[in-house]
């Protein structure tokens, strides 16, 4: 059954966020390596700007997912702790 409800999907939220962070960090690293080669070949300012955008966006998504996973883990831990 297809669903868009987050709670119906398998796996804990922190686990999914860490996997997503790893995926986007990997994309960022591959893009950095590929664009670094292009930047060294052409040495244009435009290539450097494109490199910043293409590498920066997945990296920021990865950082956001990692922070989200950390917050979700803390909230999950504190929810079960007595007050």
Short mmCIF file of C-alpha atoms in Angstrom, two decimals:
data_model
loop_
_atom_site.label_atom_id
_atom_site.label_comp_id
_atom_site.label_asym_id
_atom_site.label_seq_id
_atom_site.Cartn_x
_atom_site.Cartn_y
_atom_site.Cartn_z
CA UNK A 1 0.00 0.00 0.00
CA UNK A 2 1.38 3.36 -1.01
CA UNK A 3 1.19 6.06 1.63
CA UNK A 4 2.60 9.49 2.24
CA UNK A 5 2.38 9.22 6.03
CA UNK A 6 5.84 9.30 7.56
CA UNK A 7 4.87 7.01 10.45
CA UNK A 8 3.80 4.23 8.07
CA UNK A 9 7.19 3.99 6.41
CA UNK A 10 9.72 1.42 7.66
CA UNK A 11 12.70 2.53 9.73
CA UNK A 12 13.11 5.10 12.43
CA UNK A 13 13.24 8.78 11.53
CA UNK A 14 16.85 9.33 12.71
CA UNK A 15 17.98 6.32 10.66
CA UNK A 16 16.31 7.62 7.51
CA UNK A 17 17.73 11.11 8.05
CA UNK A 18 21.26 9.76 8.51
CA UNK A 19 20.94 7.71 5.31
CA UNK A 20 19.67 10.77 3.44
CA UNK A 21 22.52 12.86 4.85
CA UNK A 22 25.01 10.25 3.68
CA UNK A 23 23.48 10.17 0.21
CA UNK A 24 23.60 13.94 -0.21
CA UNK A 25 27.11 14.13 1.23
CA UNK A 26 28.21 11.52 -1.32
CA UNK A 27 26.56 13.48 -4.14
CA UNK A 28 28.31 16.61 -2.92
CA UNK A 29 31.70 14.91 -2.84
CA UNK A 30 31.32 13.42 -6.34
CA UNK A 31 30.16 16.77 -7.71
CA UNK A 32 33.09 18.51 -6.04
CA UNK A 33 35.58 16.09 -7.59
CA UNK A 34 34.05 16.36 -11.06
CA UNK A 35 33.73 20.14 -11.01
CA UNK A 36 37.17 20.58 -9.51
CA UNK A 37 38.63 18.83 -12.56
CA UNK A 38 36.60 21.11 -14.86
CA UNK A 39 37.62 24.21 -12.94
CA UNK A 40 41.29 23.30 -13.26
CA UNK A 41 40.90 22.70 -16.99
CA UNK A 42 39.02 25.89 -17.88
CA UNK A 43 39.75 28.21 -14.94
CA UNK A 44 36.73 30.43 -15.51
CA UNK A 45 34.97 32.37 -12.81
CA UNK A 46 31.63 31.01 -14.07
CA UNK A 47 32.81 27.41 -13.49
CA UNK A 48 33.82 28.31 -9.94
CA UNK A 49 30.40 29.85 -9.24
CA UNK A 50 28.65 26.77 -10.65
CA UNK A 51 30.93 24.59 -8.54
CA UNK A 52 29.95 26.49 -5.42
CA UNK A 53 26.23 26.10 -6.11
CA UNK A 54 26.33 22.47 -7.27
CA UNK A 55 28.49 21.35 -4.36
CA UNK A 56 27.05 23.68 -1.73
CA UNK A 57 23.37 22.80 -2.05
CA UNK A 58 23.72 19.01 -1.50
CA UNK A 59 26.21 19.69 1.29
CA UNK A 60 23.74 21.99 3.05
CA UNK A 61 20.99 19.39 2.63
CA UNK A 62 23.32 16.77 4.15
CA UNK A 63 24.09 19.05 7.10
CA UNK A 64 20.38 19.74 7.59
CA UNK A 65 19.55 16.03 7.55
CA UNK A 66 22.33 15.27 10.01
CA UNK A 67 21.11 17.99 12.38
CA UNK A 68 17.55 16.75 11.97
CA UNK A 69 18.63 13.22 12.83
CA UNK A 70 20.43 14.49 15.92
CA UNK A 71 17.39 16.49 17.06
CA UNK A 72 15.05 13.55 16.36
CA UNK A 73 17.28 11.24 18.40
CA UNK A 74 17.40 13.71 21.31
CA UNK A 75 13.62 14.21 21.21
CA UNK A 76 13.04 10.46 21.07
CA UNK A 77 15.36 9.94 24.03
CA UNK A 78 13.80 12.74 26.09
CA UNK A 79 10.25 11.62 25.35
CA UNK A 80 10.82 8.39 27.28
CA UNK A 81 12.76 9.99 30.13
CA UNK A 82 10.86 10.76 33.33
CA UNK A 83 10.35 14.43 34.12
#
